[in-house]
Short mmCIF file of C-alpha atoms in Angstrom, two decimals:
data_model
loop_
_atom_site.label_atom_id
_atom_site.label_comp_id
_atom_site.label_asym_id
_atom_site.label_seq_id
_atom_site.Cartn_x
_atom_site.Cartn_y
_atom_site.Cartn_z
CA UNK X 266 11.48 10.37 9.25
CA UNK X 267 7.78 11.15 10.63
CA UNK X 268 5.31 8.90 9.85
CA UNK X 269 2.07 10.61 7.87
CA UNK X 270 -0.42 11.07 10.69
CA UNK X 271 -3.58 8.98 10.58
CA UNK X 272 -6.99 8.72 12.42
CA UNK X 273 -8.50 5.02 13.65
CA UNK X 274 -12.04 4.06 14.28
CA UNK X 275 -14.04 0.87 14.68
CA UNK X 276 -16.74 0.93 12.93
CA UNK X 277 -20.20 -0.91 12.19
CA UNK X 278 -20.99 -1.44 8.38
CA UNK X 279 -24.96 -2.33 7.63
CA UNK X 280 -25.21 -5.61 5.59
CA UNK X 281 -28.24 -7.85 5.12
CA UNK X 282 -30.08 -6.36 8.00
CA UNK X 283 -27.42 -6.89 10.24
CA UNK X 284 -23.95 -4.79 11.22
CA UNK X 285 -20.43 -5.72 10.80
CA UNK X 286 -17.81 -4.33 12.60
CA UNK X 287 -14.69 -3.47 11.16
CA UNK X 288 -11.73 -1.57 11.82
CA UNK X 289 -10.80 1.85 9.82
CA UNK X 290 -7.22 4.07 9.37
CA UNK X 291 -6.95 7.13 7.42
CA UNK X 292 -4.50 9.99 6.71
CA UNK X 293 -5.80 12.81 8.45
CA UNK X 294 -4.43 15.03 5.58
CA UNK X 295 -7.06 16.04 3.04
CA UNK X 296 -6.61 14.30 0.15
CA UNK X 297 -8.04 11.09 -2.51
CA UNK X 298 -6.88 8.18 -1.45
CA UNK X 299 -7.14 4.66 -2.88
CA UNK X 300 -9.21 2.42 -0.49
CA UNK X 301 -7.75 -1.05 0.49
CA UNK X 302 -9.37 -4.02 2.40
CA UNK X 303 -7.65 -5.66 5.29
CA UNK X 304 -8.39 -9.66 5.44
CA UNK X 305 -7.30 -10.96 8.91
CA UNK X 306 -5.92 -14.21 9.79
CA UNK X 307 -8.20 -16.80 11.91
CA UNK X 308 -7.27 -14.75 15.30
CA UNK X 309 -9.72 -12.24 13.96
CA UNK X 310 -8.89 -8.34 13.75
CA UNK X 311 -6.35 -8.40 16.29
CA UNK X 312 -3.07 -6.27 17.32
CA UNK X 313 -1.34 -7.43 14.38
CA UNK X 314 -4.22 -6.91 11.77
CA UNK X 315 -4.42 -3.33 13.24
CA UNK X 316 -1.03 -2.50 12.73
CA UNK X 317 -1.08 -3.20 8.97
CA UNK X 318 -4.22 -1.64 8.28
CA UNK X 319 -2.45 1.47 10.15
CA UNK X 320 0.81 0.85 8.33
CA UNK X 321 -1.06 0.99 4.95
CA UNK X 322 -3.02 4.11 6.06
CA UNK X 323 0.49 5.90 6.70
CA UNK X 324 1.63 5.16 3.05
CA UNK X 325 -1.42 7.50 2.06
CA UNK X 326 -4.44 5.06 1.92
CA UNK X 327 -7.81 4.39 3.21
CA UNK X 328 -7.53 0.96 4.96
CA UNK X 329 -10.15 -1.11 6.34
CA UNK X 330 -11.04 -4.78 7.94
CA UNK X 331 -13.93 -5.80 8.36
CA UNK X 332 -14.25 -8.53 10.92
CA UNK X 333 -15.06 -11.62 8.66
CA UNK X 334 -16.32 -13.62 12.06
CA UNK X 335 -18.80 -11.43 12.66
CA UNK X 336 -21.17 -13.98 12.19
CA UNK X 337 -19.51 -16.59 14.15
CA UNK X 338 -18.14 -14.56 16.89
CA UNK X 339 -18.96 -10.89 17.09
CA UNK X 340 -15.98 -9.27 18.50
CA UNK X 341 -13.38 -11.72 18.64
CA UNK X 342 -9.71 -11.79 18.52
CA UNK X 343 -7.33 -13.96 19.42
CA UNK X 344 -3.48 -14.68 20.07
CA UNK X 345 -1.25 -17.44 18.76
CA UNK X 346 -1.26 -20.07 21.58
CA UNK X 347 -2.41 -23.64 20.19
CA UNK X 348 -6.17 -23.11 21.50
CA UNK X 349 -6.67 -19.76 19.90
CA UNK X 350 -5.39 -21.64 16.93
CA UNK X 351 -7.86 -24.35 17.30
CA UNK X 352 -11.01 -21.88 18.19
CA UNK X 353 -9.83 -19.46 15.11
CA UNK X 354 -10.31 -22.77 12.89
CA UNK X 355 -13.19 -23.40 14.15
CA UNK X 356 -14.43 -20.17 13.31
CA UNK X 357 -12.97 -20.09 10.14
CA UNK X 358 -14.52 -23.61 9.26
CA UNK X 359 -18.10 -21.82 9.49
CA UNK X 360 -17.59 -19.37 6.94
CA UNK X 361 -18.45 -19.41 3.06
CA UNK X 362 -17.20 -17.89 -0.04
CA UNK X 363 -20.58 -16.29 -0.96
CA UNK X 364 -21.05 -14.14 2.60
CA UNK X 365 -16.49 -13.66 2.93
CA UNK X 366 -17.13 -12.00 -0.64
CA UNK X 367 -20.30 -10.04 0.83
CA UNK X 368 -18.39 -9.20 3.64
CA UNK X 369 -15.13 -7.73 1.57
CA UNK X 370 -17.85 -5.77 -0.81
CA UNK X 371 -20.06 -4.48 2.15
CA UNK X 372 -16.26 -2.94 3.23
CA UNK X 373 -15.85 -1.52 -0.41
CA UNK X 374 -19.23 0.35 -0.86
CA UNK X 375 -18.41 1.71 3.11
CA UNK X 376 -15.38 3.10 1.76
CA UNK X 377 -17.19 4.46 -1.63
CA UNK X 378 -19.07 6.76 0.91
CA UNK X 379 -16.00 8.12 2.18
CA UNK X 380 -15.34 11.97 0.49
CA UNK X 381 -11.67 11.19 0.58
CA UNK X 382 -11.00 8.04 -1.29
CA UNK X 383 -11.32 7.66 -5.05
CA UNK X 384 -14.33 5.77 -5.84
CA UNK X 385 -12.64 3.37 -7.92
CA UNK X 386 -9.65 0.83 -8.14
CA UNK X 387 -9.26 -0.80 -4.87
CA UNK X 388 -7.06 -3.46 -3.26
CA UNK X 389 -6.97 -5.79 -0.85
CA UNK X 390 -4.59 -7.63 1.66
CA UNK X 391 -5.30 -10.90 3.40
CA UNK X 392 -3.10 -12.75 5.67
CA UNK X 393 -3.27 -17.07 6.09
CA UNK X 394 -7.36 -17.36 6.04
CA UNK X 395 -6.97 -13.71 4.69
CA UNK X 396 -4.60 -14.79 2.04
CA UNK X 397 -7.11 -17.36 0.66
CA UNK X 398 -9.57 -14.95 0.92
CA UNK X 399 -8.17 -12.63 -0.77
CA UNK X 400 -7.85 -15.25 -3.62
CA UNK X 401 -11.03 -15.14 -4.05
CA UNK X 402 -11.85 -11.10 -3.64
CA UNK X 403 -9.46 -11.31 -6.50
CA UNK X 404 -12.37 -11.81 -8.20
CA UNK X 405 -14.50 -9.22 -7.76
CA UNK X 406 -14.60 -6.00 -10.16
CA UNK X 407 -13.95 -3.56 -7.58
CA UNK X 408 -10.48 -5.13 -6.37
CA UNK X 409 -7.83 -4.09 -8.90
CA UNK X 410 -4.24 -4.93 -6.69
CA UNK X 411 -4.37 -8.04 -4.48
CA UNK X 412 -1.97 -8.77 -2.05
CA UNK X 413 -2.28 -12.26 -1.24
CA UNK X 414 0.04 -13.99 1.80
CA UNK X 415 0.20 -17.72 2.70
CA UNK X 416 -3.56 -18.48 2.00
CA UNK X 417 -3.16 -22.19 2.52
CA UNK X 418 -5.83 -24.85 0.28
CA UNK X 419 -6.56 -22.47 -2.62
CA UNK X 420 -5.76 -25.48 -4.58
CA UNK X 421 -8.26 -27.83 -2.53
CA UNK X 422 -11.03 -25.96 -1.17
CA UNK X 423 -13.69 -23.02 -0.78
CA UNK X 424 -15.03 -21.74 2.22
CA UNK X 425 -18.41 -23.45 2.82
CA UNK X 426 -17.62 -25.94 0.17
CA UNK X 427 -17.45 -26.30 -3.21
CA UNK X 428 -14.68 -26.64 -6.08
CA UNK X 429 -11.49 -25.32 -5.08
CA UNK X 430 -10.99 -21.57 -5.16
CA UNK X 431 -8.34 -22.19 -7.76
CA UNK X 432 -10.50 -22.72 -9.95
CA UNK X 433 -11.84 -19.44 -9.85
CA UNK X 434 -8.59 -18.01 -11.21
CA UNK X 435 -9.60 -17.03 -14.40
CA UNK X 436 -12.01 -14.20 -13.18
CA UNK X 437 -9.41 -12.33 -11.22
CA UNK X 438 -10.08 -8.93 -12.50
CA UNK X 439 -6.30 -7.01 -12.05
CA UNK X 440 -3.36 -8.02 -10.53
CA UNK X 441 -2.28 -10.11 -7.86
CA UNK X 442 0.66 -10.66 -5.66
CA UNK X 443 0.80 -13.76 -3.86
CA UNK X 444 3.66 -14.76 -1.38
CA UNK X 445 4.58 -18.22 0.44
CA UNK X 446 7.37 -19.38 2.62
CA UNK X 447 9.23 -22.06 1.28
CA UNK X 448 9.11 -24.04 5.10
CA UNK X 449 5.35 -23.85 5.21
CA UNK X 450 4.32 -27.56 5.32
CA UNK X 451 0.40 -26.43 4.98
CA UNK X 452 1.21 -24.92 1.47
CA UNK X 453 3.68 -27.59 -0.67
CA UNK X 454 5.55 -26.76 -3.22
CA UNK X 455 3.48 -28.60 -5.48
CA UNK X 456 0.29 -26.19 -4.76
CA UNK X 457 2.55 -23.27 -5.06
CA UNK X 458 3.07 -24.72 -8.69
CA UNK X 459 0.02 -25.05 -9.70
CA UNK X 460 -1.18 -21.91 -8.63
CA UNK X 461 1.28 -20.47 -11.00
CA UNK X 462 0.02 -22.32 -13.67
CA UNK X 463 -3.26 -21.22 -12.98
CA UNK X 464 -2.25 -17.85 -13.56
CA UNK X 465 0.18 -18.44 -16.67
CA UNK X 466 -2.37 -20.23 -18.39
CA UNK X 467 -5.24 -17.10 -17.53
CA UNK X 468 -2.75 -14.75 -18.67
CA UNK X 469 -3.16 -13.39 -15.18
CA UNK X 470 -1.44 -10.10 -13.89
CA UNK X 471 1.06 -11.39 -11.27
CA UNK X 472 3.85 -11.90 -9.22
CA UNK X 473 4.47 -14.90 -7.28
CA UNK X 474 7.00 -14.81 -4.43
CA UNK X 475 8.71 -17.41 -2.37
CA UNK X 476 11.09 -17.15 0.49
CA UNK X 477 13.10 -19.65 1.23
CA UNK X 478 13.88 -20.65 4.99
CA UNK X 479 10.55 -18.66 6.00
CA UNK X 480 7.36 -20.59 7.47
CA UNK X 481 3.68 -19.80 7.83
CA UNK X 482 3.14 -16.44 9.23
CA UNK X 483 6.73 -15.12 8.38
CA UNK X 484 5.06 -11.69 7.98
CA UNK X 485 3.57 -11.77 11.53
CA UNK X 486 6.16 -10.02 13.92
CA UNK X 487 4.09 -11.76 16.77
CA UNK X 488 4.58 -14.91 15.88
CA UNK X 489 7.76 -16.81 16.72
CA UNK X 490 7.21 -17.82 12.15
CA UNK X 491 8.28 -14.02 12.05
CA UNK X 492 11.35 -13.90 9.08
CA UNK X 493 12.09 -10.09 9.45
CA UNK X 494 14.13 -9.75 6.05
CA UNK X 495 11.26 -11.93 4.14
CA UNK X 496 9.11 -9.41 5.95
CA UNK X 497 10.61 -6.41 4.72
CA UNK X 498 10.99 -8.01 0.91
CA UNK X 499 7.22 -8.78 0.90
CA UNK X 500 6.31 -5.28 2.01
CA UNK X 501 8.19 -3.47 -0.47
CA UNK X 502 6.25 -5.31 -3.21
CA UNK X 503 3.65 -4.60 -1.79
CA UNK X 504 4.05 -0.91 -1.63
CA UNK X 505 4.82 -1.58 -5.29
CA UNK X 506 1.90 -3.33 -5.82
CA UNK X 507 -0.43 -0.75 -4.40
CA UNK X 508 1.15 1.77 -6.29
CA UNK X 509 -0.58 0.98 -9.04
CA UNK X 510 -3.61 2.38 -7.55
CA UNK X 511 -2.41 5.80 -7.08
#
């Protein structure tokens, strides 16, 4: 079967007197299409992050992702070998909630300029520092399908400090997906618990998924965490998910 055919750009988004890059697919059919936000991991917009912002642009949406350490690091990306892993953190350790949520809505009113995508009900996707992020773009009215992978400390912090981004829970706005591997020693159990009690007692829209023999990353077929048939379950929800937006 052909894949739809799409267009790619990088971009540079005006925010706060300043530009942030980010990286843009689209169908290169005519068409509305629902816009969704990309939230990379802490090796920036890299190979991997492009491919599923171009994957979700060949299921017939608008993707974007904006480079979240623009601030830090304009223009980085990164591998997987234990230093990128230790620079990424470092980068992701000088980031806040306020300016990640400025970032993610900078994206969003890009995208409202766009002719082809519908101006409202969007979603997002965020990957480990994604997923967390993505938590907490949960929150914002604009974002009405969040796809939320292996964010790790939801329960026990915020970027830039502050209470936990759990306990911003009860202002998600519409529905959320999140999805952990039950090997992944930086999320427990116990945290994946609470979070769905956070969202039972909010009455939130959700689904919570975990996959059992899968680790950090298991989405990531670059990393040697890659669990190919967790993989494929995770991205039929989330075709399922974004559905909703059509």
């Amino acid at each position: 079967m052909t894949e739809p055919a799409i267009q790619t750009k990088i971009i540079q988004i005006p925010e706060d007197n300043r530009q942030m890059a980010a990286y843009l697919a689209k169908p290169t059919a005519a068409g509305s299409y629902p816009g969704i936000v990309v939230l990379q991991e802490i090796f920036g917009v890299n190979v991997h992050i492009r491919d599923v912002t171009e994957r979700i642009a060949q299921l017939g949406y608008v993707a974007i992702a904006p480079a979240l350490f623009q601030r830090q690091s304009p223009g980085f990306e990164t591998g997987y070998t234990p230093k990128d892993v230790e620079i990424g953190r470092q980068h992701a350790a000088q980031t806040t909630a306020s300016e990640l949520l400025s970032d993610i809505q900078a994206a969003i009113n890009y995208l409202k300029t766009l002719p082809e995508v519908k101006p409202d009900g969007f979603g997002c996707i965020g990957f480990c520092f994604g997923g967390h992020v993505a938590y907490l773009a949960a929150t914002l009215s604009d974002i009405k399908a969040t796809a939320s992978f292996y964010g790790a400390g939801i329960t026990s912090r915020t970027p830039g400090g502050g209470n936990p981004t759990i306990t911003r829970t009860s202002e998600i706005k519409g529905t959320i997906y999140t999805f952990f591997g039950q090997k992944d020693a930086s999320i427990p159990s116990e945290q994946v618990d609470e979070i769905a009690a956070e969202f039972a007692k909010y009455n939130i829209s959700h689904r919570l998924f975990r996959y059992d023999g899968s680790d950090h990353g298991f989405f990531c077929d670059r990393r040697a965490s890659y669990n190919s048939k967790a993989a494929a379950d995770a991205w039929e929800q989330v075709q399922e998910l974004f559905s909703q937006l059509s």
